Protein backbone atom coordinates (compact mmCIF):
# COMPACT_ATOMS: atom_id res chain seq x y z
CA VAL A 1 80.12 82.38 117.41
CA GLN A 2 77.24 84.34 118.92
CA ASN A 3 76.98 87.19 116.40
CA SER A 4 77.38 87.00 112.67
CA LYS A 5 80.17 89.08 111.18
CA LEU A 6 80.87 90.34 107.67
CA THR A 7 84.33 91.66 106.80
CA LEU A 8 85.37 93.16 103.49
CA ASN A 9 89.06 92.32 103.32
CA PRO A 10 91.67 94.64 101.76
CA ASP A 11 91.97 92.32 98.74
CA GLY A 12 88.23 92.73 98.03
CA SER A 13 87.23 89.28 99.28
CA LEU A 14 84.39 88.92 101.76
CA SER A 15 84.73 86.96 105.02
CA VAL A 16 81.54 85.70 106.62
CA THR A 17 81.52 84.39 110.20
CA VAL A 18 78.29 82.80 111.40
CA SER A 19 77.10 80.42 114.10
CA SER A 20 76.30 76.83 113.18
CA ASP A 21 72.54 77.56 113.10
CA THR A 22 72.83 80.56 110.73
CA SER A 23 73.07 80.55 106.96
CA GLY A 24 75.99 82.54 105.57
CA ARG A 25 74.16 82.97 102.25
CA GLU A 26 71.21 84.45 104.10
CA ILE A 27 73.43 86.96 105.94
CA VAL A 28 75.10 87.99 102.68
CA ALA A 29 71.73 88.31 100.90
CA ARG A 30 70.36 90.54 103.69
CA ASN A 31 73.44 92.79 103.60
CA THR A 32 74.14 93.23 99.88
CA GLY A 33 73.60 97.00 100.18
CA TRP A 34 76.19 97.31 102.96
CA ILE A 35 78.63 95.05 101.08
CA SER A 36 78.25 97.07 97.90
CA GLU A 37 78.68 100.35 99.78
CA LYS A 38 81.86 99.14 101.55
CA PHE A 39 83.27 97.74 98.31
CA ASP A 40 82.70 101.10 96.58
CA GLU A 41 84.35 102.94 99.51
CA GLN A 42 87.31 100.58 99.32
CA GLU A 43 87.68 101.09 95.54
CA GLU A 44 87.55 104.87 96.03
CA SER A 45 90.23 104.70 98.75
CA VAL A 46 92.50 102.63 96.50
CA LYS A 47 91.95 105.13 93.67
CA ILE A 48 92.91 108.08 95.91
CA VAL A 49 96.00 106.32 97.27
CA THR A 50 97.06 105.24 93.76
CA GLU A 51 96.69 108.79 92.45
CA GLN A 52 98.81 110.10 95.32
CA TYR A 53 101.45 107.35 95.62
CA GLY A 54 101.34 105.33 92.40
CA ASP A 55 100.88 101.56 92.21
CA ILE A 56 101.09 100.33 95.78
CA THR A 57 100.28 96.72 94.92
CA SER A 58 103.54 95.96 93.12
CA GLY A 59 105.72 95.79 96.22
CA PHE A 60 105.97 96.42 99.92
CA VAL A 61 107.75 98.69 102.39
CA PHE A 62 110.39 97.43 104.83
CA TRP A 63 112.17 99.81 107.26
CA GLY A 64 110.65 102.69 105.31
CA GLN A 65 112.06 101.65 101.91
CA ARG A 66 110.01 100.29 99.01
CA TYR A 67 110.86 96.85 97.57
CA SER A 68 109.50 94.59 94.89
CA LEU A 69 109.04 90.92 95.76
CA GLU A 70 110.37 88.04 93.69
CA ARG A 71 109.45 84.44 94.57
CA GLN A 72 111.69 81.51 93.67
CA THR A 73 111.70 77.78 94.35
CA GLY A 74 114.75 76.24 96.05
CA SER A 75 116.25 75.97 99.53
CA TYR A 76 115.08 78.48 102.15
CA ASP A 77 116.73 81.85 101.54
CA ILE A 78 115.99 85.56 101.48
CA SER A 79 118.23 88.02 99.68
CA ILE A 80 117.97 91.72 98.98
CA GLU A 81 119.52 93.20 95.89
CA ASP A 82 118.88 96.78 94.83
CA ASN A 83 115.16 97.25 95.58
CA THR A 84 114.17 93.60 95.16
CA VAL A 85 113.59 91.05 97.90
CA ARG A 86 114.00 87.49 96.64
CA VAL A 87 112.26 84.85 98.74
CA GLN A 88 113.20 81.28 98.00
CA THR A 89 111.40 78.26 99.50
CA PRO A 90 111.18 74.56 98.56
CA GLN A 91 107.45 74.81 97.84
CA SER A 92 105.73 77.73 96.16
CA GLY A 93 103.04 78.13 98.86
CA ASP A 94 105.59 78.68 101.64
CA HIS A 95 106.89 82.09 100.50
CA LEU A 96 104.58 84.30 102.55
CA SER A 97 104.88 82.39 105.83
CA PHE A 98 108.68 82.22 105.46
CA LEU A 99 108.85 85.97 104.74
CA LEU A 100 106.59 86.75 107.74
CA ASN A 101 108.70 84.61 110.08
CA GLN A 102 111.91 86.25 108.87
CA THR A 103 110.30 89.69 109.20
CA ARG A 104 109.24 88.87 112.77
CA GLU A 105 112.83 87.90 113.61
CA ALA A 106 114.18 91.07 111.95
CA VAL A 107 111.80 93.23 114.01
CA ARG A 108 112.74 91.32 117.18
CA GLU A 109 116.46 91.85 116.49
CA ALA A 110 116.01 95.55 115.73
CA VAL A 111 113.81 96.16 118.78
CA THR A 112 116.17 94.18 121.03
CA THR A 113 119.14 96.27 119.87
CA ILE A 114 117.27 99.51 120.59
CA VAL A 115 115.89 98.25 123.93
CA ASP A 116 119.31 97.04 125.12
CA SER A 117 120.80 100.45 124.41
CA MET A 118 117.98 102.33 126.13
CA CYS A 119 117.96 99.99 129.14
CA ALA A 120 121.70 100.48 129.65
CA THR A 121 121.37 104.26 129.39
CA HIS A 122 118.33 104.60 131.67
CA LYS A 123 118.96 101.63 133.98
CA LEU A 124 115.75 99.85 133.00
CA ARG A 125 114.89 96.16 132.85
CA VAL A 126 112.97 94.27 130.17
CA GLU A 127 112.15 90.58 130.68
CA GLN A 128 110.70 89.69 127.30
CA ILE A 129 110.12 91.16 123.85
CA SER A 130 107.23 89.83 121.81
CA ILE A 131 106.43 90.53 118.15
CA ARG A 132 102.78 89.96 117.28
CA ASN A 133 100.41 90.60 114.42
CA GLN A 134 98.31 93.05 116.44
CA GLN A 135 95.23 94.63 114.90
CA THR A 136 95.00 98.00 116.67
CA LYS A 137 98.20 98.83 118.57
CA TRP A 138 101.75 99.59 117.51
CA ALA A 139 103.11 98.43 120.85
CA SER A 140 102.27 97.86 124.49
CA CYS A 141 103.97 96.95 127.74
CA SER A 142 103.02 94.97 130.81
CA SER A 143 103.73 95.37 134.50
CA GLY A 144 105.84 92.21 134.19
CA HIS A 145 108.41 94.07 132.04
CA THR A 146 107.24 92.52 128.75
CA LEU A 147 107.26 94.69 125.62
CA ASN A 148 104.90 93.77 122.77
CA PHE A 149 105.42 95.18 119.27
CA ASN A 150 103.26 94.98 116.19
CA LEU A 151 104.77 92.99 113.32
CA ARG A 152 103.78 95.90 111.07
CA SER A 153 106.45 98.06 112.74
CA ALA A 154 108.76 96.52 110.13
CA PHE A 155 107.16 98.95 107.66
CA LEU A 156 108.32 101.97 109.66
CA PRO A 157 111.55 103.82 108.96
CA TYR A 158 114.15 102.78 111.54
CA ASP A 159 114.09 106.19 113.26
CA HIS A 160 110.34 105.82 113.79
CA LEU A 161 110.88 102.36 115.26
CA ARG A 162 113.39 103.86 117.72
CA TYR A 163 110.76 106.48 118.67
CA LEU A 164 108.16 103.72 119.13
CA VAL A 165 110.47 101.75 121.43
CA ALA A 166 111.24 104.85 123.49
CA HIS A 167 107.57 105.51 124.14
C-alpha cells in the first residue's frame, strides 16, 4: 500500500488502510475532523432516506420487491414465503455468503435467459456471462463477447434488468 486510505463504511464503521511503516492510529488522529464530517453526512443521508422510504434496514430488495430476512440453522436452503426470505445454513455465520452465492446464480440465470432470447432475435453471440460485485458499473462487455453484470442488478425490477442487458 503506497497511500493511506480512510473509508467510512455504510454501517458506520471505519476502514483504515495503511502501509507497514505508517501508524493507523496516527492517520485516524490526523483526520478526526474529516471522519466526523463524513459520519454526520452519512447520518443525515440515512435520516432523509428514512423519512422518505421508512425503515430501510429491516429488509432488502430483490427483483424490485422488498423482503425481510430470516436466518435459521439447518441444512442449506433458501425459501421465500410472502415477503420473507428464509436462509438456512448449518452454521450461523454462513448465511450471508450462502445468500450472496445464491443471488449470484439467480442473476446469472435471469441474465442468461434474457441474453439467449436477444441473441436469437438479433443473431448475436455471447461467449461468457460473468456476475461480479462491481463498485462503479452496472454492466460492461468485452471485445471477446463476454458480458459482465453487477451483482447488485438483483435489486432491480426485472424489466430494468432486461433494459440493462439490452444496452
